[in-house]
Amino acid sequence: MIKAILIFNNHGKPRLSKFYQPYSEDTQQQIIRETFHLVSKRDENVCNFLEGGLLIGGSDNKLIYRHYATLYFVFCVDSSESELGILDLIQVFVETLDKCFENVCELDLIFHVDKVHNILAEMVMGGMVLETNMNEIVTQIDAQNKLEKSEVGTNEEVSQIFNFASKTTSIQFWKWNSPSLCGLGYGAFIHFHPYHCLYRPYLLIISTVLLIFLFPILN
């Protein structure tokens, strides 16, 4: 089982942390610092897995990692997980990020953390590996992106319709070309407003009748 997935840079600053077991916020930060201390001091020529730190479970757990440019990708797992299998999973994760962000870099993880978590959720759920096929993962992420864009487009269309309706429901008929309109006097006007139509529907009826019968006479 995967207990945690950590990504931090060469200076130990976390760029992503996902824990699949309950830890307090303080303990999580201590685990990140301890893990960085254990991983960063290792030579590039040694193997990519070692015993976990005391806070993550000690010798009963393993830290499996890969170092890419300025970032460390570390998976904290128990003894039931295969080291080579997790190394392959890290490779798939990095390649998927690279394909989704087009040459992924540290800034992508900072400014698009939600998307990174979505990608990770397609691969690992509850500490269990769900998917290792990069093409399938990318397909699911593309489907999510299309859904988000369609929702944004729908919201914009609804907003435009509402704005158009709010403008067109306020109609004014100014200055009739007649010295008198049923005793109202020159310059009388009829004002339609959404609230009038809602609370005083008789205004709409009277105004419509006046328009139908008096407009031909005034012309």
Coordinates of N, CA, C and O in Angstrom, one line a residue, residues 80-196:
S80 N 4.7 -4.5 1.2 CA 4.0 -5.3 0.2 C 4.2 -4.8 -1.2 O 3.8 -5.5 -2.2
E81 N 4.6 -3.6 -1.4 CA 4.8 -3.0 -2.7 C 6.1 -3.4 -3.3 O 7.2 -3.5 -2.6
S82 N 6.1 -3.5 -4.6 CA 7.4 -3.9 -5.3 C 8.2 -2.6 -5.6 O 7.6 -1.6 -6.1
E83 N 9.4 -2.6 -5.3 CA 10.3 -1.4 -5.6 C 10.3 -1.1 -7.1 O 10.1 0.1 -7.5
L84 N 10.5 -2.1 -7.9 CA 10.6 -1.8 -9.4 C 9.2 -1.4 -9.9 O 9.1 -0.5 -10.8
G85 N 8.1 -2.0 -9.3 CA 6.8 -1.5 -9.8 C 6.5 -0.1 -9.4 O 5.9 0.7 -10.3
I86 N 6.9 0.4 -8.3 CA 6.7 1.8 -7.9 C 7.6 2.7 -8.7 O 7.2 3.8 -9.1
L87 N 8.8 2.3 -9.0 CA 9.7 3.1 -9.9 C 9.1 3.3 -11.3 O 9.1 4.4 -11.8
D88 N 8.5 2.2 -11.8 CA 7.7 2.3 -13.1 C 6.6 3.3 -12.9 O 6.3 4.1 -13.8
L89 N 5.9 3.2 -11.8 CA 4.7 4.1 -11.6 C 5.1 5.5 -11.5 O 4.5 6.4 -12.1
I90 N 6.3 5.8 -10.9 CA 6.8 7.2 -10.9 C 7.1 7.7 -12.3 O 6.8 8.8 -12.6
Q91 N 7.7 6.8 -13.1 CA 8.0 7.1 -14.4 C 6.8 7.4 -15.2 O 6.7 8.4 -16.0
V92 N 5.7 6.6 -15.1 CA 4.5 6.9 -15.7 C 3.9 8.2 -15.3 O 3.4 9.0 -16.1
F93 N 3.9 8.5 -14.0 CA 3.4 9.8 -13.4 C 4.1 11.0 -14.1 O 3.5 11.9 -14.5
V94 N 5.5 10.9 -14.1 CA 6.2 12.0 -14.7 C 6.0 12.2 -16.2 O 5.8 13.3 -16.7
E95 N 5.9 11.1 -16.9 CA 5.6 11.2 -18.4 C 4.2 11.7 -18.6 O 4.0 12.5 -19.6
T96 N 3.3 11.4 -17.8 CA 1.9 11.9 -17.9 C 1.9 13.4 -17.6 O 1.2 14.1 -18.4
L97 N 2.6 13.8 -16.6 CA 2.7 15.3 -16.3 C 3.3 16.0 -17.5 O 2.9 17.1 -17.9
D98 N 4.4 15.4 -18.1 CA 5.1 16.0 -19.2 C 4.2 16.1 -20.4 O 4.2 17.1 -21.2
K99 N 3.3 15.1 -20.6 CA 2.4 15.2 -21.8 C 1.3 16.2 -21.6 O 0.8 16.8 -22.5
C100 N 0.7 16.2 -20.3 CA -0.4 17.1 -20.0 C 0.1 18.6 -20.0 O -0.7 19.5 -20.4
F101 N 1.3 18.9 -19.6 CA 1.8 20.2 -19.5 C 2.7 20.6 -20.6 O 3.2 21.8 -20.6
E102 N 3.1 19.7 -21.4 CA 4.1 19.9 -22.5 C 5.4 20.4 -21.9 O 5.6 21.6 -21.7
N103 N 6.3 19.5 -21.6 CA 7.5 19.8 -21.0 C 7.3 20.4 -19.6 O 7.6 21.6 -19.3
V104 N 6.9 19.5 -18.7 CA 6.5 20.0 -17.3 C 7.7 20.5 -16.6 O 8.9 20.0 -16.8
C105 N 7.5 21.5 -15.8 CA 8.6 22.1 -14.9 C 8.0 22.4 -13.6 O 6.8 22.1 -13.3
E106 N 8.9 22.8 -12.7 CA 8.4 23.1 -11.3 C 7.3 24.1 -11.2 O 6.4 23.9 -10.4
L107 N 7.3 25.1 -12.0 CA 6.3 26.1 -12.0 C 4.9 25.5 -12.3 O 3.9 26.0 -11.8
D108 N 4.8 24.5 -13.2 CA 3.6 23.9 -13.5 C 2.9 23.3 -12.3 O 1.7 23.3 -12.1
L109 N 3.8 22.7 -11.4 CA 3.3 22.1 -10.2 C 2.8 23.1 -9.2 O 1.9 22.9 -8.4
I110 N 3.4 24.3 -9.3 CA 3.0 25.4 -8.4 C 1.7 26.0 -8.8 O 0.8 26.2 -7.9
F111 N 1.6 26.3 -10.1 CA 0.4 27.1 -10.5 C -0.8 26.2 -11.0 O -1.9 26.7 -11.2
H112 N -0.5 24.9 -11.1 CA -1.6 24.0 -11.6 C -1.7 22.8 -10.6 O -1.8 21.7 -11.1
V113 N -1.7 23.1 -9.4 CA -1.7 22.0 -8.4 C -3.0 21.2 -8.4 O -2.9 20.0 -8.2
D114 N -4.1 21.8 -8.7 CA -5.4 21.0 -8.8 C -5.3 20.0 -10.0 O -5.8 18.9 -9.8
K115 N -4.7 20.4 -11.1 CA -4.6 19.5 -12.2 C -3.7 18.4 -11.9 O -3.9 17.2 -12.3
V116 N -2.6 18.7 -11.2 CA -1.6 17.6 -10.8 C -2.3 16.6 -9.9 O -2.1 15.4 -10.0
H117 N -3.1 17.1 -8.9 CA -3.9 16.2 -8.1 C -4.9 15.3 -8.8 O -5.1 14.2 -8.5
N118 N -5.5 15.9 -9.9 CA -6.4 15.2 -10.7 C -5.7 14.0 -11.4 O -6.2 12.9 -11.6
I119 N -4.5 14.3 -12.0 CA -3.7 13.3 -12.6 C -3.4 12.2 -11.7 O -3.5 11.0 -12.0
L120 N -2.9 12.6 -10.5 CA -2.5 11.6 -9.5 C -3.7 10.7 -9.1 O -3.6 9.5 -8.8
A121 N -4.9 11.4 -9.0 CA -6.1 10.6 -8.6 C -6.5 9.6 -9.6 O -7.2 8.6 -9.3
E122 N -6.2 9.8 -10.9 CA -6.4 8.8 -11.9 C -5.5 7.6 -11.8 O -5.8 6.5 -12.3
M123 N -4.4 7.8 -11.1 CA -3.4 6.7 -10.9 C -3.5 6.0 -9.6 O -3.4 4.7 -9.6
V124 N -3.7 6.7 -8.5 CA -3.7 6.2 -7.2 C -4.9 6.7 -6.4 O -5.2 7.9 -6.4
M125 N -5.6 5.8 -5.8 CA -6.8 6.1 -5.0 C -6.8 5.4 -3.7 O -6.7 4.1 -3.7
G126 N -6.8 6.1 -2.6 CA -6.8 5.4 -1.3 C -5.6 4.6 -1.0 O -5.6 3.6 -0.2
G127 N -4.5 4.9 -1.6 CA -3.2 4.2 -1.4 C -3.1 3.0 -2.3 O -2.0 2.3 -2.3
M128 N -4.0 2.8 -3.2 CA -4.0 1.6 -4.1 C -3.8 2.1 -5.6 O -4.4 3.1 -6.0
V129 N -3.0 1.4 -6.3 CA -2.8 1.8 -7.7 C -4.0 1.4 -8.6 O -4.4 0.3 -8.6
L130 N -4.5 2.4 -9.3 CA -5.7 2.2 -10.2 C -5.3 2.0 -11.6 O -5.9 1.1 -12.3
E131 N -4.4 2.8 -12.1 CA -4.1 2.8 -13.5 C -2.7 3.1 -13.8 O -2.1 4.0 -13.1
T132 N -2.0 2.4 -14.7 CA -0.6 2.6 -15.1 C -0.5 2.9 -16.6 O 0.7 3.0 -17.0
N133 N -1.6 2.9 -17.3 CA -1.5 3.1 -18.7 C -1.6 4.6 -19.0 O -2.6 5.3 -18.7
M134 N -0.5 5.2 -19.4 CA -0.4 6.7 -19.6 C -1.5 7.2 -20.6 O -2.1 8.2 -20.3
N135 N -1.7 6.5 -21.7 CA -2.7 7.0 -22.7 C -4.1 7.0 -22.1 O -4.9 7.9 -22.3
E136 N -4.4 6.0 -21.2 CA -5.8 6.0 -20.6 C -5.9 7.2 -19.6 O -6.9 7.8 -19.5
I137 N -4.8 7.4 -18.9 CA -4.8 8.5 -17.9 C -5.0 9.9 -18.6 O -5.8 10.7 -18.2
V138 N -4.3 10.1 -19.7 CA -4.4 11.3 -20.5 C -5.8 11.5 -21.1 O -6.3 12.6 -21.1
T139 N -6.4 10.4 -21.5 CA -7.7 10.4 -22.1 C -8.7 10.9 -21.0 O -9.6 11.8 -21.3
Q140 N -8.6 10.4 -19.8 CA -9.5 10.8 -18.8 C -9.3 12.3 -18.4 O -10.3 13.0 -18.1
I141 N -8.1 12.7 -18.4 CA -7.8 14.1 -18.0 C -8.3 15.0 -19.1 O -8.9 16.1 -18.8
D142 N -8.1 14.7 -20.4 CA -8.7 15.5 -21.5 C -10.2 15.6 -21.4 O -10.8 16.6 -21.7
A143 N -10.8 14.5 -21.0 CA -12.3 14.5 -20.9 C -12.7 15.4 -19.8 O -13.7 16.2 -19.9
Q144 N -12.0 15.5 -18.7 CA -12.3 16.4 -17.6 C -12.1 17.8 -18.1 O -12.9 18.7 -17.7
N145 N -11.0 18.1 -18.8 CA -10.8 19.5 -19.3 C -11.9 19.9 -20.2 O -12.3 21.1 -20.2
K146 N -12.4 19.0 -21.1 CA -13.5 19.4 -22.0 C -14.7 19.7 -21.2 O -15.5 20.6 -21.6
L147 N -15.0 18.9 -20.2 CA -16.2 19.1 -19.4 C -16.1 20.5 -18.7 O -17.1 21.2 -18.6
E148 N -14.9 20.8 -18.1 CA -14.8 22.1 -17.5 C -15.0 23.3 -18.4 O -15.6 24.3 -18.1
K149 N -14.4 23.1 -19.7 CA -14.6 24.2 -20.7 C -16.0 24.3 -21.1 O -16.5 25.5 -21.3
S150 N -16.8 23.2 -21.2 CA -18.2 23.3 -21.6 C -19.0 24.0 -20.5 O -19.9 24.7 -20.8
E151 N -18.6 23.7 -19.2 CA -19.4 24.3 -18.1 C -19.1 25.8 -18.1 O -20.0 26.6 -17.8
V152 N -17.8 26.2 -18.3 CA -17.5 27.6 -18.4 C -18.3 28.3 -19.5 O -18.8 29.4 -19.3
G153 N -18.3 27.7 -20.7 CA -19.0 28.2 -21.8 C -20.5 28.4 -21.5 O -21.1 29.4 -21.9
T154 N -21.1 27.4 -20.9 CA -22.5 27.5 -20.5 C -22.8 28.6 -19.5 O -23.8 29.3 -19.7
N155 N -21.9 28.8 -18.6 CA -22.1 29.8 -17.6 C -22.0 31.2 -18.3 O -22.8 32.1 -17.9
E156 N -21.1 31.3 -19.2 CA -21.0 32.6 -19.9 C -22.2 32.9 -20.8 O -22.7 34.0 -20.8
E157 N -22.7 31.9 -21.4 CA -23.9 32.0 -22.2 C -25.1 32.5 -21.4 O -25.9 33.4 -21.7
V158 N -25.3 31.8 -20.2 CA -26.4 32.2 -19.3 C -26.2 33.6 -18.8 O -27.2 34.4 -18.8
S159 N -25.0 34.0 -18.5 CA -24.7 35.4 -18.1 C -25.1 36.4 -19.2 O -25.7 37.4 -18.9
Q160 N -24.7 36.1 -20.4 CA -25.0 37.0 -21.5 C -26.5 37.1 -21.8 O -27.0 38.2 -22.0
I161 N -27.2 36.0 -21.7 CA -28.7 36.0 -21.8 C -29.3 36.8 -20.7 O -30.2 37.6 -21.0
F162 N -28.8 36.6 -19.5 CA -29.4 37.4 -18.4 C -29.2 38.9 -18.6 O -30.1 39.7 -18.3
N163 N -28.0 39.3 -19.0 CA -27.7 40.7 -19.2 C -28.5 41.3 -20.3 O -29.0 42.4 -20.2
F164 N -28.7 40.5 -21.4 CA -29.5 41.0 -22.5 C -31.0 41.1 -22.1 O -31.6 42.1 -22.4
A165 N -31.5 40.1 -21.3 CA -32.8 40.2 -20.8 C -33.0 41.4 -19.9 O -34.1 42.1 -19.9
S166 N -32.1 41.7 -19.0 CA -32.2 42.8 -18.1 C -32.2 44.1 -18.8 O -32.8 45.1 -18.3
K167 N -31.6 44.2 -20.0 CA -31.6 45.5 -20.7 C -32.9 45.6 -21.5 O -33.5 46.7 -21.6
T168 N -33.3 44.5 -22.1 CA -34.5 44.6 -23.0 C -35.8 44.7 -22.3 O -36.8 45.0 -22.9
T169 N -35.8 44.3 -21.0 CA -37.1 44.3 -20.3 C -37.4 45.7 -19.8 O -38.5 45.9 -19.2
S170 N -36.5 46.7 -19.9 CA -36.8 48.0 -19.6 C -37.0 48.8 -20.8 O -36.0 49.2 -21.5
I171 N -38.2 49.0 -21.2 CA -38.6 49.7 -22.5 C -39.3 51.0 -22.2 O -40.3 51.0 -21.4
Q172 N -38.9 52.0 -22.8 CA -39.6 53.3 -22.6 C -40.1 53.8 -24.0 O -39.4 53.7 -25.0
F173 N -41.3 54.4 -23.9 CA -41.9 55.0 -25.1 C -42.0 56.5 -24.7 O -42.8 56.9 -23.9
W174 N -41.1 57.3 -25.3 CA -41.0 58.7 -24.9 C -41.7 59.6 -25.9 O -41.7 59.4 -27.1
K175 N -42.3 60.7 -25.4 CA -42.8 61.8 -26.2 C -43.7 61.4 -27.4 O -43.3 61.3 -28.5
W176 N -44.9 61.1 -27.1 CA -45.9 60.8 -28.1 C -46.1 62.0 -29.0 O -46.2 63.1 -28.4
N177 N -46.3 61.8 -30.3 CA -46.5 63.0 -31.2 C -47.9 63.4 -31.1 O -48.7 63.3 -32.1
S178 N -48.4 63.8 -29.9 CA -49.7 64.2 -29.7 C -49.8 65.1 -28.5 O -49.0 64.9 -27.6
P179 N -50.6 66.2 -28.6 CA -50.7 67.1 -27.5 C -51.3 66.5 -26.2 O -51.1 67.0 -25.1
S180 N -52.0 65.4 -26.4 CA -52.6 64.8 -25.2 C -52.8 63.3 -25.5 O -53.0 62.9 -26.6
L181 N -52.6 62.6 -24.4 CA -52.8 61.1 -24.5 C -53.7 60.7 -23.3 O -53.2 60.5 -22.2
C182 N -55.0 60.7 -23.6 CA -56.0 60.3 -22.5 C -55.8 61.2 -21.3 O -55.9 60.8 -20.1
G183 N -55.5 62.5 -21.6 CA -55.4 63.5 -20.5 C -54.1 63.4 -19.7 O -54.0 64.2 -18.7
L184 N -53.2 62.6 -20.1 CA -51.9 62.5 -19.4 C -51.0 63.7 -19.8 O -50.1 64.0 -19.0
G185 N -51.2 64.4 -20.9 CA -50.4 65.5 -21.3 C -49.3 65.2 -22.2 O -48.9 64.0 -22.4
Y186 N -48.7 66.2 -22.9 CA -47.6 66.0 -23.8 C -46.4 65.5 -23.1 O -46.0 65.9 -22.0
G187 N -45.7 64.6 -23.7 CA -44.5 64.0 -23.2 C -44.8 62.8 -22.2 O -43.8 62.4 -21.5
A188 N -46.0 62.4 -22.2 CA -46.3 61.2 -21.3 C -45.6 60.0 -21.8 O -45.3 59.9 -23.0
F189 N -45.2 59.1 -21.0 CA -44.5 57.9 -21.4 C -45.0 56.7 -20.6 O -45.6 56.9 -19.5
I190 N -44.8 55.5 -21.2 CA -45.1 54.3 -20.5 C -43.8 53.5 -20.3 O -43.0 53.4 -21.2
H191 N -43.6 53.0 -19.1 CA -42.3 52.4 -18.7 C -42.6 51.0 -18.3 O -43.3 50.7 -17.3
F192 N -42.0 50.1 -19.0 CA -42.0 48.7 -18.7 C -40.8 48.3 -17.9 O -39.7 48.7 -18.3
H193 N -41.0 47.6 -16.8 CA -39.8 47.2 -16.0 C -40.1 45.8 -15.5 O -41.3 45.4 -15.2
P194 N -39.1 44.9 -15.2 CA -39.3 43.6 -14.8 C -40.2 43.5 -13.5 O -41.0 42.7 -13.3
Y195 N -40.0 44.5 -12.6 CA -40.7 44.5 -11.3 C -42.2 44.8 -11.6 O -43.1 44.3 -10.9
H196 N -42.4 45.7 -12.5 CA -43.8 46.1 -12.8 C -44.5 44.9 -13.4 O -45.7 44.6 -13.0

